[in-house]
Short mmCIF file of C-alpha atoms and ligand atoms in Angstrom, two decimals:
data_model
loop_
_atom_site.label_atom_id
_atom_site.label_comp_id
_atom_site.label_asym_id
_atom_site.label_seq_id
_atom_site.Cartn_x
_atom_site.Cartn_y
_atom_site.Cartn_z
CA UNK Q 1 -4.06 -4.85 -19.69
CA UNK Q 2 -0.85 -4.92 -18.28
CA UNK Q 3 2.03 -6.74 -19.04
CA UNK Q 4 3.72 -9.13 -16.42
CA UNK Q 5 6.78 -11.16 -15.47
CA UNK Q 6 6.53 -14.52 -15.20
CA UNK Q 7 8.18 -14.88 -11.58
CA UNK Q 8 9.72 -18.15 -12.42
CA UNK Q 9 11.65 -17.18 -15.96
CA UNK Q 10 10.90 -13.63 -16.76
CA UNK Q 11 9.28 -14.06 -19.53
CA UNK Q 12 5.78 -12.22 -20.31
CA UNK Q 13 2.95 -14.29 -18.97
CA UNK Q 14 -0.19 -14.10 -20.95
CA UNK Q 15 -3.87 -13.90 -20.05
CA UNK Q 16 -5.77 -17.19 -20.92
CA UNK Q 17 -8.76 -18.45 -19.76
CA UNK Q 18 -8.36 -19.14 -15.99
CA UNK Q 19 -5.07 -17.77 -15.75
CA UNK Q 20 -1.44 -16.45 -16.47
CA UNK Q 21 1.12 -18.40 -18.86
CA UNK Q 22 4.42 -18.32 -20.01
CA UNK Q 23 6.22 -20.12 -23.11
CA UNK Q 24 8.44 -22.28 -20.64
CA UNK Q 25 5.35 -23.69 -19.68
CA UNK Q 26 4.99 -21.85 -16.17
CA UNK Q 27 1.32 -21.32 -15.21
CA UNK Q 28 -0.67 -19.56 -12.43
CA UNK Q 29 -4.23 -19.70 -12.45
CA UNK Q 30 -6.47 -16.99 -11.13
CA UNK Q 31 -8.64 -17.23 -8.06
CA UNK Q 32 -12.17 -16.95 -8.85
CA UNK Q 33 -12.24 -13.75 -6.58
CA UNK Q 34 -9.87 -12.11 -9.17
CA UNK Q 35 -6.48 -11.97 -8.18
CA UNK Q 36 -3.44 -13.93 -9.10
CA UNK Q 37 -0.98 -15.21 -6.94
CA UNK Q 38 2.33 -14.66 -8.60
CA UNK Q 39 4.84 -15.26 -5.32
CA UNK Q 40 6.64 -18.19 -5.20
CA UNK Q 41 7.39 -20.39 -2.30
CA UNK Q 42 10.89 -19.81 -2.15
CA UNK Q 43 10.21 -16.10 -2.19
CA UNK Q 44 8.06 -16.56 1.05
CA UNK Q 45 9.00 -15.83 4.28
CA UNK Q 46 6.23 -17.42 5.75
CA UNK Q 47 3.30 -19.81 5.21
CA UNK Q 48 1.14 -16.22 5.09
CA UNK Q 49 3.15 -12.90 4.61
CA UNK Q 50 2.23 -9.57 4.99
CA UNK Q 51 -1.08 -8.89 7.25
CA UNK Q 52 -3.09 -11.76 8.42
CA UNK Q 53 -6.80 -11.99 8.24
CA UNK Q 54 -8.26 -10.01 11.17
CA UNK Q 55 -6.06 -7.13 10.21
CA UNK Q 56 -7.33 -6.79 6.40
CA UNK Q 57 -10.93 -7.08 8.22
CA UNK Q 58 -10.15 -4.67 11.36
CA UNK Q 59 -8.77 -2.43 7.97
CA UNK Q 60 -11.61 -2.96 5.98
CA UNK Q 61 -14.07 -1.53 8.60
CA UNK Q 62 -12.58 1.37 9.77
CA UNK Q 63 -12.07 2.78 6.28
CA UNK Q 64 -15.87 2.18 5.17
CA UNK Q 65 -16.26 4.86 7.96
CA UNK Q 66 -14.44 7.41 5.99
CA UNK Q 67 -12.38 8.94 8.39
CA UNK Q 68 -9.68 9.09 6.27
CA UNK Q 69 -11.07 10.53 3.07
CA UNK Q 70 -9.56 13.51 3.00
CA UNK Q 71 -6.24 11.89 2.41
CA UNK Q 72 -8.12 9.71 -0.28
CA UNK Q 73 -9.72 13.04 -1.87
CA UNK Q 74 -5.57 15.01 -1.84
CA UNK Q 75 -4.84 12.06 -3.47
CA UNK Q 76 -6.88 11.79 -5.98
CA UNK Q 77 -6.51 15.31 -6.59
CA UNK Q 78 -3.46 15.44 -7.73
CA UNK Q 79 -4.12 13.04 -10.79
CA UNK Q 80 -4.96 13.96 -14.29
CA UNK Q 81 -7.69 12.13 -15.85
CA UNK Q 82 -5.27 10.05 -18.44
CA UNK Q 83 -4.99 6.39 -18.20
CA UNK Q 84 -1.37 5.94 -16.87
CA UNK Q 85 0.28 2.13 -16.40
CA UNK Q 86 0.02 2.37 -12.70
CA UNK Q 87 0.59 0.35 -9.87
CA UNK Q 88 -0.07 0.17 -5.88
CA UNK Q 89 2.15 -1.46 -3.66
CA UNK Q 90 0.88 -2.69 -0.57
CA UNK Q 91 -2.48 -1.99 -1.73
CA UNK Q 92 -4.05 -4.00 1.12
CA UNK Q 93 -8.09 -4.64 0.77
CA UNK Q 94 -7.55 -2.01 -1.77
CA UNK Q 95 -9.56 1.03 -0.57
CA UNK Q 96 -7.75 3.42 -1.70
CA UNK Q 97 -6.36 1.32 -4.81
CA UNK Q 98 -10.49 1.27 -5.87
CA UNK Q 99 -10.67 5.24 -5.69
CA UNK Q 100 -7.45 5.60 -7.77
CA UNK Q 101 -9.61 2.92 -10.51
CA UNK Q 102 -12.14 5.54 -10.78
CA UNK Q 103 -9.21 8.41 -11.58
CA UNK Q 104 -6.90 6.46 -13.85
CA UNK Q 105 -9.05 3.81 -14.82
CA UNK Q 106 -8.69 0.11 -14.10
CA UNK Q 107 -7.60 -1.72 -17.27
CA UNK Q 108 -4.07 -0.29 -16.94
CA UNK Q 109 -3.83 -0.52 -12.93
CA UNK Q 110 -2.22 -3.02 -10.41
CA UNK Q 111 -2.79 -3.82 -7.17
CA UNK Q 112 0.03 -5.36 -5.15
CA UNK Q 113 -0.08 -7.46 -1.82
CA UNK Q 114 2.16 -9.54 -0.46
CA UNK Q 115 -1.07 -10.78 1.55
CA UNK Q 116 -3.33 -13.07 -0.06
CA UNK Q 117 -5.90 -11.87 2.60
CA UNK Q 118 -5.57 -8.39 1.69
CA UNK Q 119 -5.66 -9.27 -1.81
CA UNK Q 120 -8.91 -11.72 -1.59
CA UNK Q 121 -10.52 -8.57 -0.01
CA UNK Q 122 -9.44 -5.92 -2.96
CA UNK Q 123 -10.33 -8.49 -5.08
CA UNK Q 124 -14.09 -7.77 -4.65
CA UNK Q 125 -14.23 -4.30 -5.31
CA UNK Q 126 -13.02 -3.86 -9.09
CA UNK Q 127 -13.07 -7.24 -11.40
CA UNK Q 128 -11.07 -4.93 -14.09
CA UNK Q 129 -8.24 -4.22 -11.90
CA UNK Q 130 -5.31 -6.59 -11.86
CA UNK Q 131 -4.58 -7.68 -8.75
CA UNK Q 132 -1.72 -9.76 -8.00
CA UNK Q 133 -0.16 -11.25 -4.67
CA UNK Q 134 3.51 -11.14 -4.99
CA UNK Q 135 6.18 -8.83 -2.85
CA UNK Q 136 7.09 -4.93 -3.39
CA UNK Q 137 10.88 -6.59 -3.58
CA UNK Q 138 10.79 -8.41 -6.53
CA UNK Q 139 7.57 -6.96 -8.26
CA UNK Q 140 6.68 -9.63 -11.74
CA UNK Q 141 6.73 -6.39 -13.53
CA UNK Q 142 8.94 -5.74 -16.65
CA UNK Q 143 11.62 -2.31 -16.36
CA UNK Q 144 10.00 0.89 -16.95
CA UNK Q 145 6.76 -0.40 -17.34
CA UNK Q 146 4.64 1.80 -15.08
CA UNK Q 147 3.84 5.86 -15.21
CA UNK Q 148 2.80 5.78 -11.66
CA UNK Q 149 3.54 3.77 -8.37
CA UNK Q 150 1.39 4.36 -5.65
CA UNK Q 151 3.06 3.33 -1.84
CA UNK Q 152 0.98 4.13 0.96
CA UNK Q 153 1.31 3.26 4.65
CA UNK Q 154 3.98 0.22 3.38
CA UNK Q 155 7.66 -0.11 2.98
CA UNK Q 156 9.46 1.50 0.32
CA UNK Q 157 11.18 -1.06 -1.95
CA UNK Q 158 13.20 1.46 -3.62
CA UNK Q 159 15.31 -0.61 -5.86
CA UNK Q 160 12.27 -2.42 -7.36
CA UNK Q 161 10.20 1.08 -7.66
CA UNK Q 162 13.22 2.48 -9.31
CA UNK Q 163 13.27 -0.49 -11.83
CA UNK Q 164 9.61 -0.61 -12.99
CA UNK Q 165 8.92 3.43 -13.03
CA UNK Q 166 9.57 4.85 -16.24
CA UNK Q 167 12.25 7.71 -16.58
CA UNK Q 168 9.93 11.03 -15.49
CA UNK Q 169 7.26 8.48 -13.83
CA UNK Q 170 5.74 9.78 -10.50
CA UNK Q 171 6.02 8.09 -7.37
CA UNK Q 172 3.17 9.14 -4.92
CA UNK Q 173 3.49 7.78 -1.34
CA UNK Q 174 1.59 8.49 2.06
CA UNK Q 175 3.04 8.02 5.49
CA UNK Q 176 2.02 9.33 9.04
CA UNK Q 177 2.61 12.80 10.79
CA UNK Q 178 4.24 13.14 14.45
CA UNK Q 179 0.52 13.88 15.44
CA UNK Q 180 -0.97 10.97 13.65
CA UNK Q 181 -3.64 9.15 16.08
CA UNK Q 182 -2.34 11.09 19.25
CA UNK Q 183 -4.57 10.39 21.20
CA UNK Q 184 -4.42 6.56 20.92
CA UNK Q 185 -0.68 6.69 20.73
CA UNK Q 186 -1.23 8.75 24.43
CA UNK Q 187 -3.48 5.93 25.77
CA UNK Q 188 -1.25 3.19 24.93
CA UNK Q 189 2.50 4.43 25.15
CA UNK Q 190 4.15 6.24 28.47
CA UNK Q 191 6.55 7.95 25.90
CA UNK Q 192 4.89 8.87 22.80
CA UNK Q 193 7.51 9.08 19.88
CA UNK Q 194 7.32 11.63 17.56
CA UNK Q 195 8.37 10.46 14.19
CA UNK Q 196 7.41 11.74 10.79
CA UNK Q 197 7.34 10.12 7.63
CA UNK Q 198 9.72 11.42 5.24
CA UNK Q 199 10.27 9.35 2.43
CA UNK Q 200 13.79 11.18 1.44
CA UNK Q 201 15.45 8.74 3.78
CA UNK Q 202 14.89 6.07 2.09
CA UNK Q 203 14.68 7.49 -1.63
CA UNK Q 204 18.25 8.38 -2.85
CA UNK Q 205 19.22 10.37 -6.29
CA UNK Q 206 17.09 8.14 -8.67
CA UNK Q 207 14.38 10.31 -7.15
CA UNK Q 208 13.53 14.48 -6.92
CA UNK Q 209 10.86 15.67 -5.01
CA UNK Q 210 7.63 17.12 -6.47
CA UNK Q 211 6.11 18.06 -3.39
CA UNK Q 212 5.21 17.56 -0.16
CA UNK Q 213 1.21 18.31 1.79
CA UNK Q 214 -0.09 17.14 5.29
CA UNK Q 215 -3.40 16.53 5.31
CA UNK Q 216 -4.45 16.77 9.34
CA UNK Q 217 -8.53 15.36 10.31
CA UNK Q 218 -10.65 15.03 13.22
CA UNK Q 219 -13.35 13.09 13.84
CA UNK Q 220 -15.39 11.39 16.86
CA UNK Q 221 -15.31 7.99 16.88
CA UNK Q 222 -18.79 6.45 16.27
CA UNK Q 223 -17.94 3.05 18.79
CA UNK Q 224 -15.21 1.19 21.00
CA UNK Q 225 -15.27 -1.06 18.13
CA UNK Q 226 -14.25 1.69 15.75
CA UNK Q 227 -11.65 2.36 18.11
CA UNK Q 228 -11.03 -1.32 18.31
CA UNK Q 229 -10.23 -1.54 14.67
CA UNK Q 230 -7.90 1.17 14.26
CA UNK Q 231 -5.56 -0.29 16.93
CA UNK Q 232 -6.08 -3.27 15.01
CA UNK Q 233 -4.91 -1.94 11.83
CA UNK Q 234 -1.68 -0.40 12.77
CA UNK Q 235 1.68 -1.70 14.18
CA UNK Q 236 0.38 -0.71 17.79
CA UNK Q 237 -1.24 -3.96 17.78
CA UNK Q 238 1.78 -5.47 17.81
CA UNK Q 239 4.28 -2.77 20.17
CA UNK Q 240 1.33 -1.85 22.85
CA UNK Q 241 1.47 -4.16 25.84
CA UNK Q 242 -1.94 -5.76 26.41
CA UNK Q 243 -2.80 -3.80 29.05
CA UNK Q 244 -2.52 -0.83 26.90
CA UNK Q 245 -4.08 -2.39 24.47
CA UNK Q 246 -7.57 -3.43 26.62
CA UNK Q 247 -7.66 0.08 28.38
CA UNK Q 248 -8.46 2.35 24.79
CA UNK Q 249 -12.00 1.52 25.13
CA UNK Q 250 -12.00 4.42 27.55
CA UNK Q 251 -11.05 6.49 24.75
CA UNK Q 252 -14.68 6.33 23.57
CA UNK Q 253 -16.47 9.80 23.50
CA UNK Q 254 -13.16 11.55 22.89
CA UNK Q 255 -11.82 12.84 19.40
CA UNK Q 256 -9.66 10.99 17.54
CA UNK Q 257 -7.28 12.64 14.88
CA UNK Q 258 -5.10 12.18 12.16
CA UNK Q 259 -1.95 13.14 10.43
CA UNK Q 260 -0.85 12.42 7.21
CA UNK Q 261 2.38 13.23 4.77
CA UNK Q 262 1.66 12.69 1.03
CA UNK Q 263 4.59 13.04 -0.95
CA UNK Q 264 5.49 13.03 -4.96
CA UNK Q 265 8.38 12.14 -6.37
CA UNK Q 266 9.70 12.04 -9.54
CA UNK Q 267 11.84 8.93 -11.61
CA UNK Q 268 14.85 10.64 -13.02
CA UNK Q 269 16.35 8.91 -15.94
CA UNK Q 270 19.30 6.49 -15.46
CA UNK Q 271 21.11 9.27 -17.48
CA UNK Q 272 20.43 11.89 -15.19
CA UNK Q 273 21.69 9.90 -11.64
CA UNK Q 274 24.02 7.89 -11.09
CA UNK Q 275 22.72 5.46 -8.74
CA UNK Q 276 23.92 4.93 -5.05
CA UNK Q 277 23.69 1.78 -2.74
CA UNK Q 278 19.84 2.54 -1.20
CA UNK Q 279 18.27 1.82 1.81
CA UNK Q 280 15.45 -0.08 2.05
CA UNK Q 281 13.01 0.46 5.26
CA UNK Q 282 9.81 2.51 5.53
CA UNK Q 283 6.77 3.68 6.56
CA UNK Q 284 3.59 2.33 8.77
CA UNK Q 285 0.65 3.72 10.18
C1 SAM N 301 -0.34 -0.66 6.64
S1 SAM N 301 -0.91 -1.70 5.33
C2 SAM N 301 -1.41 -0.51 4.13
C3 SAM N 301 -2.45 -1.02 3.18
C4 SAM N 301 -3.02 0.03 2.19
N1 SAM N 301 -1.98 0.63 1.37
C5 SAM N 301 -3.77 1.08 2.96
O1 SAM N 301 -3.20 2.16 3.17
O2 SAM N 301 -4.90 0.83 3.35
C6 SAM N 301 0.59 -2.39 4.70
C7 SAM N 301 0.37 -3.46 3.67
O3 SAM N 301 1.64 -3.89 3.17
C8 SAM N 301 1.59 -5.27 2.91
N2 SAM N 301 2.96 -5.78 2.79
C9 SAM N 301 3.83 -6.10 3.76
N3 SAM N 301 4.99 -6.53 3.24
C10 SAM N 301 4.85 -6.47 1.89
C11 SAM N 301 5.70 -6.80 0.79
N4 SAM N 301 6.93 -7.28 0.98
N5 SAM N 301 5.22 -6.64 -0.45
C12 SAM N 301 3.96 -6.16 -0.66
N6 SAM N 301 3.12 -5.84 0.34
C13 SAM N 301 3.56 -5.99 1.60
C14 SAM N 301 0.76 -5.82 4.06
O4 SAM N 301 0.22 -7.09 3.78
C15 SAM N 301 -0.30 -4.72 4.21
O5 SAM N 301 -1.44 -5.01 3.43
ZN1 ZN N 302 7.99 -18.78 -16.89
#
């Protein structure tokens, strides 16, 4: 099981009965869904961070449909079969988070939300995982405690990654193509931008890249309510202008695609960087 930070003191919290302890008497009690909620107040920027309800459920439906499995399946296919500390950031209603379980096993895995919606939701699909709401910033994770970190579709908090990857850790993280959902992007947007993920600009020299694949799919969308909850799901539900937003119904019939960049980095020791100031943005669907 892993180890974690108490976020009030820093020191370990242990696993007793209903919840998570540390010896300065600081105590946070699990949900009986399975997660813990280890963010503080004062580390909140609102009453509920991160995605809101309809969101983790909009997200929740669309990827029971599978369309995006083949990002899943490179994923997975890069990982050996050993039971690495790992850890997901931004691990959402934890669909993918539940496939890594089955690779790397769940006793030594995290899953990380700053959403206590998203988390409720992971919550349900592996009891063994550890799943914990608290922010990618300031992770209750000890230094060079994890062999993997897992970021996909979610801001890149690289000083925080940097600190809890061990040296020669990997750092696997997904982001979107310049053709990624064209068609909806079409349908909603006069000037479609074409950005690509690339997580180099936010990673500085802490990091070397492993490799890069794109994973590209296409698939015909099954409803308007499929459709419905993949606008839903993304950031185009909040930059499309309602009318936009209530004419991709007519998309129905038509293929849908997507485009993904899946990237692997590697943790170089503090020895072998010396550390610049890093910027901190990142990636959405
Ligand atoms: C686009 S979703 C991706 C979810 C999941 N990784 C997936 O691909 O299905 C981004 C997630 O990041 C979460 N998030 C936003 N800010 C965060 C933060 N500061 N710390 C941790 N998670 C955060 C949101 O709540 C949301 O669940
Ligand atoms: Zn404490």
């Amino acid at each position: 099981m892993p180890t974690l930070k108490c976020p009030s003191c820093d020191l370990p919290l242990i696993r007793r009965d209903h919840g998570w302890y540390c010896d300065n008497g600081h105590q946070f009690d699990r949900a009986k869904r399975g997660y813990t909620n280890l963010l503080l107040a004062q580390h909140r920027r609102s009453r509920s961070p991160g995605d809101d309800k309809a969101m983790v459920q909009a997200r929740s439906a669309f990827l029971a449909l599978g369309r995006y499995q083949p990002l899943a399946d490179a994923l997975l296919a890069g990982l050996e079969d050993e039971e690495p500390a790992w850890l997901d950031i931004g691990c959402g209603e934890g669909w993918y988070t539940e496939q890594i379980a089955r690779r790397l096993g769940a006793v030594n895995g995290i899953g990380v939300d700053i959403s206590k919606f998203a988390v409720d939701a992971a919550a349900r699909r592996n009891r063994r995982l550890t799943w914990l709401v608290a922010s990618g910033a300031r992770l209750p994770l000890f230094d060079a405690s994890q062999q993997k970190v897992f970021v996909l579709f979610t801001r890149l908090f690289v000083d925080d990654i940097a600190r809890v990857l061990q040296p020669g850790g990997e750092l696997v993280v997904a982001g979107t193509g310049e053709q990624h959902l064209m068609p909806l992007r079409e349908a909603l947007y006069d000037d479609v931008r074409q950005r690509r993920f690339d997580a180099g600009q936010f990673l500085d020299a802490r990091f070397e890249a492993i490799s890069t694949q794109e994973i590209h799919c296409q698939w015909q969308p099954e409803s308007v309510e499929e459709l419905r909850n993949l606008l839903a799901m993304t950031p185009h539900h909040w930059r499309a202008k309602p009318s936009a937003k209530a004419g991709i119904d007519r998309l129905f019939g038509q293929p849908m695609n997507a485009h993904f960049v899946l990237q692997r980095w590697r943790r170089f020791s503090d020895a072998e960087t010396v550390a610049p100031d890093s910027p901190a943005d990142g990636p959405h669907h």
